[in-house]
Coordinates of C-alpha atoms and ligand atoms in Angstrom, one line a residue:
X26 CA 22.7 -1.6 -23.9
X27 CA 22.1 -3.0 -20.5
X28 CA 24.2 -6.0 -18.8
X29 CA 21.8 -7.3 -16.5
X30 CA 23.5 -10.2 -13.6
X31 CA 23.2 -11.7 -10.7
X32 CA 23.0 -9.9 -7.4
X33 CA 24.2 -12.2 -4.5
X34 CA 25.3 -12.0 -1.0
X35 CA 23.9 -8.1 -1.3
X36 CA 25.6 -7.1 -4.3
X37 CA 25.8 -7.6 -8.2
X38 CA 27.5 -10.5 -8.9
X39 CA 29.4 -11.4 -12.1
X40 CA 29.9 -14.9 -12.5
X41 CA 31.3 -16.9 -14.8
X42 CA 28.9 -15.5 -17.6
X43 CA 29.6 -18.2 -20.4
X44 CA 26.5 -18.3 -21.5
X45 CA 23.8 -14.7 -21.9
X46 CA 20.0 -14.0 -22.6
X47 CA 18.5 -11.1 -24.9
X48 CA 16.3 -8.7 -23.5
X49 CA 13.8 -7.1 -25.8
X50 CA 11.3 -3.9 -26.0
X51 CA 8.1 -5.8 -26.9
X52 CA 6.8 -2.2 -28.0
X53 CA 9.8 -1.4 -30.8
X54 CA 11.6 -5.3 -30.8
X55 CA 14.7 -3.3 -30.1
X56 CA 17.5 -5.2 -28.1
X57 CA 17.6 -3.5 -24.7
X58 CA 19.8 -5.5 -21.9
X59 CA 22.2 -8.6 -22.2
X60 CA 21.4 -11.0 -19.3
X61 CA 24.0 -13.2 -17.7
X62 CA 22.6 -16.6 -16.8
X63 CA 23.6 -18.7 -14.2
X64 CA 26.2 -21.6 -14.7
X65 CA 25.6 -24.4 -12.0
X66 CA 28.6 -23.2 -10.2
X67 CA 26.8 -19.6 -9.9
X68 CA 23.6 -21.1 -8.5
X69 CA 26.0 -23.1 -5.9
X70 CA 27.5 -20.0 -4.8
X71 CA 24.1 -17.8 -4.7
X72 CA 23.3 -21.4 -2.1
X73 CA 26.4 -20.6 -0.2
X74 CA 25.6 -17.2 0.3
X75 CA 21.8 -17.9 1.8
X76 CA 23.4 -20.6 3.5
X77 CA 25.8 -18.9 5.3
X78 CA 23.4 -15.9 6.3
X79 CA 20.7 -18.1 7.2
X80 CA 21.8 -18.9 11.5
X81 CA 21.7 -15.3 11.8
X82 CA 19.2 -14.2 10.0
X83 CA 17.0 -17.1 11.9
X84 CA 17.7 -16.1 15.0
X85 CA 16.8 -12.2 14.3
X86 CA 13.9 -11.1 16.5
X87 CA 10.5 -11.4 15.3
X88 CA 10.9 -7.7 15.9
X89 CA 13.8 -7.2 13.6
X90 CA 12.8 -8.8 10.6
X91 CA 8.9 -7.3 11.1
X92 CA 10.8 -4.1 10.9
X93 CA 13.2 -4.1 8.1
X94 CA 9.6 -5.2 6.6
X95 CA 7.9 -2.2 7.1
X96 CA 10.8 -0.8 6.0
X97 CA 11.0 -3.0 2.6
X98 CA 7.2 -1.9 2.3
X99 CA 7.9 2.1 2.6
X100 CA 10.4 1.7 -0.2
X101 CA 8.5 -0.3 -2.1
X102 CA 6.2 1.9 -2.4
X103 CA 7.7 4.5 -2.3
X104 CA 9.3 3.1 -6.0
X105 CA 6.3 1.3 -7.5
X106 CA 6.3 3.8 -10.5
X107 CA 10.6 3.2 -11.0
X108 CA 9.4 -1.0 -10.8
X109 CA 6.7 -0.5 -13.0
X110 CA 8.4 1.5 -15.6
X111 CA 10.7 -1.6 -15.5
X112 CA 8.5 -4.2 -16.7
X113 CA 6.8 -2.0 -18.9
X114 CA 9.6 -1.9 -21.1
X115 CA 10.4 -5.4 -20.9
X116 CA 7.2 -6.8 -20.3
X117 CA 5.0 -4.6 -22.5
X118 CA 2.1 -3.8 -20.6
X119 CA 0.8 -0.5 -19.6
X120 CA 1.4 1.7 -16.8
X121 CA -1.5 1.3 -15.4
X122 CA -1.4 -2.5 -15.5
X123 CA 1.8 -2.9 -14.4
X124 CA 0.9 -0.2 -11.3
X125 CA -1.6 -2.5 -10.2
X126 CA 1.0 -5.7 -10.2
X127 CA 3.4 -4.2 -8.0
X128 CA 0.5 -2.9 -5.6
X129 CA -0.8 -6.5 -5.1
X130 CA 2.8 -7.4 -4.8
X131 CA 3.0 -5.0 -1.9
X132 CA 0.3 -6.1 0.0
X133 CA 2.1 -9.6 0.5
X134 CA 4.7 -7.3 1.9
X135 CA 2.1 -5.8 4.0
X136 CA 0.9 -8.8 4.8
X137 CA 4.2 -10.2 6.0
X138 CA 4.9 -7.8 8.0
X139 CA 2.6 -9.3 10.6
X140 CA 4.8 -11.4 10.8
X141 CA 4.6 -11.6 15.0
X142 CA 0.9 -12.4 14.5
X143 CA 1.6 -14.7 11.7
X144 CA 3.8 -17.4 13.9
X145 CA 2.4 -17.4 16.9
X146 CA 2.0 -20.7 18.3
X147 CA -0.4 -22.7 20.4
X148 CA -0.1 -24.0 24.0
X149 CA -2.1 -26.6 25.9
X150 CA -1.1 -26.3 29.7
X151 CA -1.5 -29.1 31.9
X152 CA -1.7 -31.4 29.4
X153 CA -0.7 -33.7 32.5
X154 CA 0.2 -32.8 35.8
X155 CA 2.8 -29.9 35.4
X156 CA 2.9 -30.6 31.3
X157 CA 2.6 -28.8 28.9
X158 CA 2.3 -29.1 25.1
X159 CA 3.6 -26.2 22.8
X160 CA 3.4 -25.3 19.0
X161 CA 5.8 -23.8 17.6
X162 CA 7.0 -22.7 13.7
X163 CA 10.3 -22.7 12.4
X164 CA 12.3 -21.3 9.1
X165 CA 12.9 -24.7 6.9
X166 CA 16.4 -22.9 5.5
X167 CA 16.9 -22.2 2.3
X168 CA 14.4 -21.8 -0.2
X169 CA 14.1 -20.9 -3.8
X170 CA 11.4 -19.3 -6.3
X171 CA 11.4 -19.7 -9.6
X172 CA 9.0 -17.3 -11.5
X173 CA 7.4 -16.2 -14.6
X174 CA 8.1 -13.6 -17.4
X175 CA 4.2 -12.4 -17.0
X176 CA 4.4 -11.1 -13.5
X177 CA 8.3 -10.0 -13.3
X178 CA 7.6 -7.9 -9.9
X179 CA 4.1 -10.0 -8.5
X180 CA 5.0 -13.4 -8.5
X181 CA 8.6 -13.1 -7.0
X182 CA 6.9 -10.9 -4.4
X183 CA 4.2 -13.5 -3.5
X184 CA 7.1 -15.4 -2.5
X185 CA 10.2 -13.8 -0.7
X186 CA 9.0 -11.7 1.8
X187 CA 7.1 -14.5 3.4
X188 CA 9.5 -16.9 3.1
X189 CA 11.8 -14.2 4.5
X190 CA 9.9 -12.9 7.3
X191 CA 9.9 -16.3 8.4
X192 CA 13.4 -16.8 9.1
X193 CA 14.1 -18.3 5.7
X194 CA 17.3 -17.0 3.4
X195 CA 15.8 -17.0 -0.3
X196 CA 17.1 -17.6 -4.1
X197 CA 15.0 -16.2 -6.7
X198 CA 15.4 -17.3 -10.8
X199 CA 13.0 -14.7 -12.3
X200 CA 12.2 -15.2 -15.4
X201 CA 14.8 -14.4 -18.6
X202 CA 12.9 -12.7 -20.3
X203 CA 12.0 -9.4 -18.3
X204 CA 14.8 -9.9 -14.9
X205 CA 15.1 -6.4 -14.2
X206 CA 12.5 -5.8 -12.0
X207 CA 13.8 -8.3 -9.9
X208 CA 17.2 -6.7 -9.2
X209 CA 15.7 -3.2 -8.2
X210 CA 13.5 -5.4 -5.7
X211 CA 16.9 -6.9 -4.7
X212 CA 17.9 -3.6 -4.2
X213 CA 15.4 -2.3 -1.8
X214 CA 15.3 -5.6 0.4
X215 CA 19.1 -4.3 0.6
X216 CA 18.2 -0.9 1.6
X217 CA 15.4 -2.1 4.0
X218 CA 18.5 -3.5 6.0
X219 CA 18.0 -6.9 4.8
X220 CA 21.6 -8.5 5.6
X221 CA 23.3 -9.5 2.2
X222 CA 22.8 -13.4 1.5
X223 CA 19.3 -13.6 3.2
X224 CA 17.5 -12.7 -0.5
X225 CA 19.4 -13.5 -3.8
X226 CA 18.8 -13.7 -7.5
X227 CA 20.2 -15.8 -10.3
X228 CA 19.1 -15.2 -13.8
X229 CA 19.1 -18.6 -16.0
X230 CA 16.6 -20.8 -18.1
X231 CA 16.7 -24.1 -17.5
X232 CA 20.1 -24.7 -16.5
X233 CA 20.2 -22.6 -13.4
X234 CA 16.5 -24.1 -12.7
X235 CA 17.7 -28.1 -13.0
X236 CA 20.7 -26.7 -10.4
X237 CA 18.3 -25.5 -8.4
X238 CA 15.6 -28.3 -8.1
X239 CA 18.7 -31.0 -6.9
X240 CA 20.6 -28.5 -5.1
X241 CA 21.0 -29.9 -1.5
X242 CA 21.4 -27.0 -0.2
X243 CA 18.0 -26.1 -1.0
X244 CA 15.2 -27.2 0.9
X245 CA 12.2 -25.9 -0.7
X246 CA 11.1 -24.6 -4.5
X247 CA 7.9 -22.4 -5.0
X248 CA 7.6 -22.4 -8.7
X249 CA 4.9 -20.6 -10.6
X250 CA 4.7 -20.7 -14.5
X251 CA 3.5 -23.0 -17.4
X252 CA 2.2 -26.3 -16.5
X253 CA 4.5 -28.6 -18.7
X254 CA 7.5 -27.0 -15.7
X255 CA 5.7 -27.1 -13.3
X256 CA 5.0 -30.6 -13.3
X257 CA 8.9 -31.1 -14.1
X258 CA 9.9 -28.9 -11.1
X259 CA 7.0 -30.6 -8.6
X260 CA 8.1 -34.1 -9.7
X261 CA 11.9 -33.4 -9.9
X262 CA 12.4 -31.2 -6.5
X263 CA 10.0 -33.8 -4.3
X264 CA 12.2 -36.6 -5.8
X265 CA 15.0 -34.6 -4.3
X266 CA 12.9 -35.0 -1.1
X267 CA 12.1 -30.8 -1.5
X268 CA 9.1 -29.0 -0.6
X269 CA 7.5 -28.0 -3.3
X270 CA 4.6 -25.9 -4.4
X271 CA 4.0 -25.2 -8.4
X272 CA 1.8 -23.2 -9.7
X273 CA 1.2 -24.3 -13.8
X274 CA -1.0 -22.4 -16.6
X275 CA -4.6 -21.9 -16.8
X276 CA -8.0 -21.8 -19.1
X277 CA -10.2 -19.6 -16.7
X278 CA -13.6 -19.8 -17.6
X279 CA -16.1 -16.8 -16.9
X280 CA -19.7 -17.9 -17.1
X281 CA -22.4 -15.7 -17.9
X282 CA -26.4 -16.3 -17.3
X283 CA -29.1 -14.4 -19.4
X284 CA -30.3 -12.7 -16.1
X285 CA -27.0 -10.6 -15.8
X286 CA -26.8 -7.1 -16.6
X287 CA -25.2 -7.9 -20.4
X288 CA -23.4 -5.1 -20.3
X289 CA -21.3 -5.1 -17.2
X290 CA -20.7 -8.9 -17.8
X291 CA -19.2 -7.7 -21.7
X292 CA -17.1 -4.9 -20.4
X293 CA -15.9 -7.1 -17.4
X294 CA -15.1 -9.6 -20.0
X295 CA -12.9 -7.3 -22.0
X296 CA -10.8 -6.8 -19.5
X297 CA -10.5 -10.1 -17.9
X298 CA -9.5 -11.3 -21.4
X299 CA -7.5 -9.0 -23.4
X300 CA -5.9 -6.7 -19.7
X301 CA -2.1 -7.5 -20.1
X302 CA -2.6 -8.5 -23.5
X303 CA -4.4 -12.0 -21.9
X304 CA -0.8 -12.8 -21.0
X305 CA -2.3 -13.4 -16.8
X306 CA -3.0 -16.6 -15.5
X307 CA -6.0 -15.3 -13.9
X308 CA -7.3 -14.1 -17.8
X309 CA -10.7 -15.3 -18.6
X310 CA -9.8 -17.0 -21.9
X311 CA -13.3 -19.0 -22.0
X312 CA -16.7 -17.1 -21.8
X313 CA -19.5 -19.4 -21.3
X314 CA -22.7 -17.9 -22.6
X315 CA -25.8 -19.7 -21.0
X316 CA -28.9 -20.0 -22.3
X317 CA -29.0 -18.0 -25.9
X318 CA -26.9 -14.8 -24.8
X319 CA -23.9 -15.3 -26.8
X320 CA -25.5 -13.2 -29.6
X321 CA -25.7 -10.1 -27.2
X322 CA -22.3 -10.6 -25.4
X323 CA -20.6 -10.7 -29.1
X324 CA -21.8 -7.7 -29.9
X325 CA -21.3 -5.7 -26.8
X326 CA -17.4 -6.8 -27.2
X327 CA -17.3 -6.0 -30.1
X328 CA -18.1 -2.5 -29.8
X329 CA -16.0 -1.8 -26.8
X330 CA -13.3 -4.1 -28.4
X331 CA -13.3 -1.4 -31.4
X332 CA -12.6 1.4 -29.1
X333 CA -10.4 -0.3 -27.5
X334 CA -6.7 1.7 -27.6
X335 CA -3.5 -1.1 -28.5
X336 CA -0.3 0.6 -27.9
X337 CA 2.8 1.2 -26.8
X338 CA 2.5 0.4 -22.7
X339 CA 4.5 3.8 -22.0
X340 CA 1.4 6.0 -24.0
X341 CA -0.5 6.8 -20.5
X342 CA -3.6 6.4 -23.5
X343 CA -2.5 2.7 -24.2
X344 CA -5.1 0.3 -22.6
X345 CA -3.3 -3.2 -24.0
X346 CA 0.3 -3.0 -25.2
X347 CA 2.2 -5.7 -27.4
X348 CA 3.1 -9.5 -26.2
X349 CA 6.5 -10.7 -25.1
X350 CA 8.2 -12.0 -27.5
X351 CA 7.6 -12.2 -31.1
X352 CA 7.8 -16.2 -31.0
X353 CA 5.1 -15.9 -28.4
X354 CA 3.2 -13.5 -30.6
X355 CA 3.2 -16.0 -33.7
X356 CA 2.5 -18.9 -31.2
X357 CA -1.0 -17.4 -30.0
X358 CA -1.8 -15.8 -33.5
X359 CA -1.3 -19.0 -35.0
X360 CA -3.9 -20.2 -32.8
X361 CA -6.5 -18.0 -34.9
X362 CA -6.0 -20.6 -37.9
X363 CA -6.1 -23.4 -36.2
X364 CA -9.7 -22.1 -34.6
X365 CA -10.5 -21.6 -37.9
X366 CA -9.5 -24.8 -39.7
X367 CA -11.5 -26.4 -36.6
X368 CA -14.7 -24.6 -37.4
X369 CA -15.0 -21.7 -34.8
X370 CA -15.6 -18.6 -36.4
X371 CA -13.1 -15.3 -36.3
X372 CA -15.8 -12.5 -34.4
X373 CA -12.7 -10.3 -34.1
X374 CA -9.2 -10.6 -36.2
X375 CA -6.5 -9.3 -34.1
X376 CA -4.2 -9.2 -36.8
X377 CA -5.9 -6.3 -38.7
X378 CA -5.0 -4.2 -35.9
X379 CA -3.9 -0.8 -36.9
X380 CA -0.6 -0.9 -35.0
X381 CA -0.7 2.9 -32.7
X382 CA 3.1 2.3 -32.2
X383 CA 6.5 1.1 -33.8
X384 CA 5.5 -1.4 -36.3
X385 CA 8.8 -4.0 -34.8
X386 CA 6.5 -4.5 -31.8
X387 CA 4.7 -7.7 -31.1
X388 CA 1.2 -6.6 -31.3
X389 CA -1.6 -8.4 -31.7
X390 CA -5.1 -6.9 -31.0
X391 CA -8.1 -8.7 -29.3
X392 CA -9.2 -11.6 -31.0
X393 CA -12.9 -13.5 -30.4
X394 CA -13.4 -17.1 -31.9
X395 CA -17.3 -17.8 -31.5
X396 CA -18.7 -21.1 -31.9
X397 CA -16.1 -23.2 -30.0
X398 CA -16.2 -26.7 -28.6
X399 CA -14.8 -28.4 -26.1
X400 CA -13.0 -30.4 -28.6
X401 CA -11.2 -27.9 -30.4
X402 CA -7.5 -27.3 -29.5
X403 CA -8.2 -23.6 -29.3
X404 CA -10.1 -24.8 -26.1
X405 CA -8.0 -27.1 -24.3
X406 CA -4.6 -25.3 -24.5
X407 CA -3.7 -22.4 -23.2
X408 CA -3.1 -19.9 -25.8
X409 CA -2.1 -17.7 -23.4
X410 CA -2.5 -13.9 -25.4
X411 CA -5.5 -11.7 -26.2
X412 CA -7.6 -14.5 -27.6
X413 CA -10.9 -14.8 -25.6
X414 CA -12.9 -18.5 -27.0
X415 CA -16.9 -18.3 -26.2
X416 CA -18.8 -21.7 -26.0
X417 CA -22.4 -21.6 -25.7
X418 CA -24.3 -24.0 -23.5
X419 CA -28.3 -24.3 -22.7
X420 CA -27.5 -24.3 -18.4
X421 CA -25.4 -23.7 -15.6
X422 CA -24.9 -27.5 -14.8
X423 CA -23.7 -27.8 -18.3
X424 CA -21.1 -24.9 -17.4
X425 CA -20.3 -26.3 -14.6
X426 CA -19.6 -29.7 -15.8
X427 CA -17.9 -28.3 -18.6
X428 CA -15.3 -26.9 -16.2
X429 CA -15.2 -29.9 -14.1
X430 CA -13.6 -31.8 -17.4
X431 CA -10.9 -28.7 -18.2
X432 CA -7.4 -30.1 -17.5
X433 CA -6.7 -26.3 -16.0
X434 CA -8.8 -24.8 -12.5
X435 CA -7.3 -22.0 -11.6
X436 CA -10.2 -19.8 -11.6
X437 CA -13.6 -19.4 -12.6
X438 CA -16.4 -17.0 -12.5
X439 CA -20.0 -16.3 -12.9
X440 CA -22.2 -13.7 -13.6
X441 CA -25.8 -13.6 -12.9
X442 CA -28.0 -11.7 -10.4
X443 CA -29.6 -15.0 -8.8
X444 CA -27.9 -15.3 -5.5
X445 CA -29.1 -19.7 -5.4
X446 CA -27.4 -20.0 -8.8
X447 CA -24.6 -18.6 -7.4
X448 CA -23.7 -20.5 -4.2
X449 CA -24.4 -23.7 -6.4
X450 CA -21.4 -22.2 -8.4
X451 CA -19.3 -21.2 -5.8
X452 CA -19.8 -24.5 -4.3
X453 CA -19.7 -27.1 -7.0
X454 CA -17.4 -25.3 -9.8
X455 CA -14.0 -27.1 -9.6
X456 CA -11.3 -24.6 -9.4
X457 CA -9.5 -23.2 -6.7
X458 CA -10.2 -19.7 -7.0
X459 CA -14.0 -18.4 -7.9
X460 CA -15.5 -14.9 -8.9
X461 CA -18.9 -14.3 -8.5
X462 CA -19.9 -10.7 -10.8
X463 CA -16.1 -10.5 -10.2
X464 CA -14.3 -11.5 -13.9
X465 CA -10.2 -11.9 -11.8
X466 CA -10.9 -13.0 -8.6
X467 CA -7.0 -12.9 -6.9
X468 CA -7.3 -12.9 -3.4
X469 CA -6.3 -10.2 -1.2
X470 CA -2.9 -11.0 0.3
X471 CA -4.5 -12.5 3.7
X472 CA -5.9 -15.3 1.8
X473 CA -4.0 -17.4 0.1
X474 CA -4.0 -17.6 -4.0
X475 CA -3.6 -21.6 -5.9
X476 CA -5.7 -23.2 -8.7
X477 CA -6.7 -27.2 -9.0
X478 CA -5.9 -29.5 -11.5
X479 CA -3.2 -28.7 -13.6
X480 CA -3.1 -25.6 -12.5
X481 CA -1.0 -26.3 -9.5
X482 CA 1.0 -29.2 -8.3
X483 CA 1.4 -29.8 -4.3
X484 CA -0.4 -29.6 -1.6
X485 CA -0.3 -25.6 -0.4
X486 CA -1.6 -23.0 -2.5
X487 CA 0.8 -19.6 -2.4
X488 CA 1.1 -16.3 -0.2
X489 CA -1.8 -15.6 2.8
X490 CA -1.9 -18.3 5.5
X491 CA -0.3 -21.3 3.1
X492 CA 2.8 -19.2 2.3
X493 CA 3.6 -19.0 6.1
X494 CA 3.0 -23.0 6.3
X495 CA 4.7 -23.5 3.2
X496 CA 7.7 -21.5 4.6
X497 CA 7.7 -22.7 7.9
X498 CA 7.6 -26.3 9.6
X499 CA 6.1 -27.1 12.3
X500 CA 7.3 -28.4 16.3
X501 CA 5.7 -29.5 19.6
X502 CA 7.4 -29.2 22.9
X503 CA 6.1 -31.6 25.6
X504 CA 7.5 -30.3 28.9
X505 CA 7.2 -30.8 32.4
X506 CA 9.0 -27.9 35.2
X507 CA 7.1 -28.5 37.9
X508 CA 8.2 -30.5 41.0
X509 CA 6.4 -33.3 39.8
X510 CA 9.6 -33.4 37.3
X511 CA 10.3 -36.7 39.1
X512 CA 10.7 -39.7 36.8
X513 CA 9.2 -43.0 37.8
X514 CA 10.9 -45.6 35.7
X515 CA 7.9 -47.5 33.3
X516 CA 8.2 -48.5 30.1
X517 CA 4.7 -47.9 29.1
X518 CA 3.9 -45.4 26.4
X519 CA 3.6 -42.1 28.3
X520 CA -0.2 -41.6 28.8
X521 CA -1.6 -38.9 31.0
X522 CA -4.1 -41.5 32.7
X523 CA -0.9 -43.7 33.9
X524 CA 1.1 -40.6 35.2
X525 CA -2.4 -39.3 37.2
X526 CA -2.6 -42.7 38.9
X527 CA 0.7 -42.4 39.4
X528 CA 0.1 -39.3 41.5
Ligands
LIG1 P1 7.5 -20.9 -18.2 O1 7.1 -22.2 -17.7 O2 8.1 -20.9 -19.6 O3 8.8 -20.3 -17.4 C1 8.6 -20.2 -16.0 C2 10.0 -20.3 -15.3 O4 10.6 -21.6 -15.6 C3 11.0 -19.3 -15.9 O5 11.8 -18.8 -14.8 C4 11.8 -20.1 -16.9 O6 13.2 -19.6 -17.0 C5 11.8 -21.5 -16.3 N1 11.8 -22.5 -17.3 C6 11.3 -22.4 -18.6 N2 11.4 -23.6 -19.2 C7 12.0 -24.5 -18.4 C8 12.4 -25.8 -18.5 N3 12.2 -26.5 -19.5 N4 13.0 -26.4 -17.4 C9 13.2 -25.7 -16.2 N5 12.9 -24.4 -16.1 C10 12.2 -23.8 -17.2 O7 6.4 -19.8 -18.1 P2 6.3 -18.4 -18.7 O8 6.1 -18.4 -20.2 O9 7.4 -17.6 -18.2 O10 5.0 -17.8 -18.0 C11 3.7 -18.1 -18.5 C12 3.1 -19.3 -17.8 O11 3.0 -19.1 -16.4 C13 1.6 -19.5 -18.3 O12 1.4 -20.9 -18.5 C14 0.8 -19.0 -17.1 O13 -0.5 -19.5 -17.0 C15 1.7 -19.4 -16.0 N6 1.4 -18.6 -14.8 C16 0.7 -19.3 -13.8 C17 0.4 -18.6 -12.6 C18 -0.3 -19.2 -11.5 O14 -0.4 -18.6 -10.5 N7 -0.8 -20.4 -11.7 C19 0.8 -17.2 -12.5 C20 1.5 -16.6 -13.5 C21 1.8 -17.3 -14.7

């Protein structure tokens, strides 16, 4: 079995190790790693470490750091089948699905290497006579992520090589319950040339994550997981007087209009909902049929759901491997019964899934509860597993407005081929990411990704532009080198006006 720990100031780091987690196969339940979690002292010395290479690693070229980038992006992906095999095993999804994660995890590492581009400032010359007024953005020290067991590569790489590139040294707590990803990523930032200290991980559950959000050595926490956390980490690291950006769970609603083609929207919303298992914060978990075409979107699912291949995520055939954790399994099956008890009807039973693979594995097929209501619980929580809920209303302003009273707005999408309809959509829905014939709509690494609501708490939203901004805080010089550098003793506010009739 595997003994997973910390990696810190470059290197694996064995702590004190008092306390450990279990790593499982979610595809056999089998044991497969011990991990070491972090006492407070280990998250204090992980804080040293990024402390202590932080001057240097600030005052690194632009140059520099762009390079060991590109560097950190060759290796990447150069590996991304060795990190995807990695959270297959731990996370249970399929190849192909974990593939894709750590290629939209690359192109943040893409994106950051533009890093030149990315902080260049602004100038206003002659602001008055001789001065001039400059922008500038600067590291803000150490920083620290905190991510989720459903993207054990993605998230973490949203993060650190932004926060990185800009001049930042960086602690990351992945999540428990799939961590090694994140120590062969910690690995390649080290072969990239990425001096030891500047990127660090600490494996933990709460303990190490309270260390972290009142740490002073910390100055800022990007967080991204369930919403109950995030609030906790948002209200406890701002209190701490951290910046702080956390991202918190989801009910994504897709929206589907009797003018679209039925069957793209059906297969689209197959893999919006059950892709991963439905363990993504970007699943659609709501379909909204509009105007009488729920009949026709239940059956088109449920003919591609029967075909639909459940299985271990290292059979290349597999199209939707097991969940997490068995808890987590029971957890969103149990949601099937409370569905039930609250009137929705069962379209499609996950549980009689013919299990393709070891029978200790948390499987659970694709479920469909038809006939729900906003006031059912199977609505407002986040079940978070292949459980896709369709409500039925007569118009796209009821859709809409249904969304607008969801606690969650992360995403939201719409199909339909009327471009008017649409805009409306795009323009009134109230969440912070929206799809339009596109079921997931993550944006590409130049924008930046963040839901509403309760789906995230602070003011940035993560990676793109805002994860520079986040990253980074901002300066203006006001300077004068011209011979008009005289001073004329006035204790007025300086104005340009005074200093002109001055002149
Ligand atoms: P989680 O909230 O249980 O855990 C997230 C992180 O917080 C982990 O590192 C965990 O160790 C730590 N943690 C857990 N409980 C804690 C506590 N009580 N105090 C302090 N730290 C704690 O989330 P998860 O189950 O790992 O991930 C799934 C959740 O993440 C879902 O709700 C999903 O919607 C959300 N998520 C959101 C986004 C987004 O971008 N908004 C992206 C991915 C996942």
């Amino acid at each position: 079995m595997d003994h997973i720990t910390h990696w810190i100031d470059g290197k694996p780091w064995v702590g004190d190790a008092e306390r450990h987690g279990r790593v499982f196969n979610p595809a056999t339940g089998e044991q497969t790693a011990e991990v070491d979690f972090a006492s407070e002292t280990v998250v204090d010395e992980a804080v040293a470490a990024a402390a202590a290479a932080y001057p240097s690693w600030r005052s690194t070229s632009l140059a520099k750091r762009a390079a060991a980038l590109f560097a950190l992006r060759e290796l990447l992906a150069s590996h991304v089948d060795d990190v995807a095999a990695l959270i297959t095993v731990e996370h249970g999804k399929v190849k192909s699905d974990a593939v894709g994660e750590v290629a939209r995890g690359l192109e943040v590492v893409e994106f950051a290497c533009g890093i030149t581009q990315l902080l260049k400032g602004e100038i206003t010359e002659n602001a008055s006579s001789g001065v001039s007024v400059r922008s500038l953005r600067q590291p803000i020290g150490v920083v620290a992520g905190i991510t989720p067991f459903n993207f054990p590569a993605m998230v973490p790489l949203w993060m650190f090589p932004i926060a990185i590139a800009c001049g930042n040294a960086f602690v990351l707590k992945p999540s428990e319950k799939d961590p090694s990803a994140s120590m062969l990523l910690a690995e390649l930032v080290a072969e990239a040339g990425i001096p030891g200290g500047v990127f660090n991980v600490v494996h933990g559950d709460k303990q190490a994550v309270d260390r972290i959000l009142t740490h002073r050595g910390i100055a800022g926490v990007s967080f991204v997981g369930s919403t109950a956390v995030a609030r906790h980490v948002y209200e406890t690291a701002a209190r701490e007087g951290k910046r702080v950006q956390a991202l918190g769970g989801a009910k994504n609603h897709m929206v589907v209009l009797p003018d679209a083609d039925m069957g793209d929207a059906a297969e689209a919303a197959v893999s919006a909902a059950y892709g991963s298992a439905g363990e993504r914060c970007m699943a659609a978990s709501v379909l909204v049929a509009v105007g009488g075409c729920g009949d026709e979107l239940v059956a088109r699912i449920k003919e591609r759901v029967a075909r639909l291949l459940v299985g271990p995520g290292s059979d290349d055939t597999s199209e939707m491997g097991p969940l997490v954790t068995k808890e987590h399994r029971d957890r969103v099956a149990s949601y099937l019964d409370i569905g039930a008890a609250e009137g929705a009807s069962l379209a499609i039973d996950g549980r009689e899934l013919e299990v393709r693979g070891d029978p200790g594995g948390y499987w659970l097929g694709p479920c469909l509860l038809d006939g729900v209501k906003p006031s059912m619980r199977v609505y407002a929580e986040e079940i978070f597993g292949p459980v896709l809920s369709l409500v039925r209303v007569d118009s796209v302003e009821a859709a809409i407005e249904l969304i607008a009273q969801n606690a969650y707005g992360n995403g939201a999408a719409i199909f339909t081929t009327d471009g008017a309809t649409a805009q409306r959509f795009e323009t009134e829905v109230d969440a912070g990411m929206v799809g339009v014939n596109i079921a997931i709509p993550v944006p590409i690494a130049n924008y930046s990704f963040g839901g509403w609501k309760g789906s995230l708490f602070g003011d940035l939203h993560i990676y793109g532009p805002d994860g520079v901004r986040f990253y980074t805080r901002g300066k203006a010089v006001t300077s004068r080198w011209s011979h008009i550098a005289r001073h004329h003793a006035s204790l007025a506010f300086p104005n340009a006006a005074a200093s002109e009739r001055r002149e």
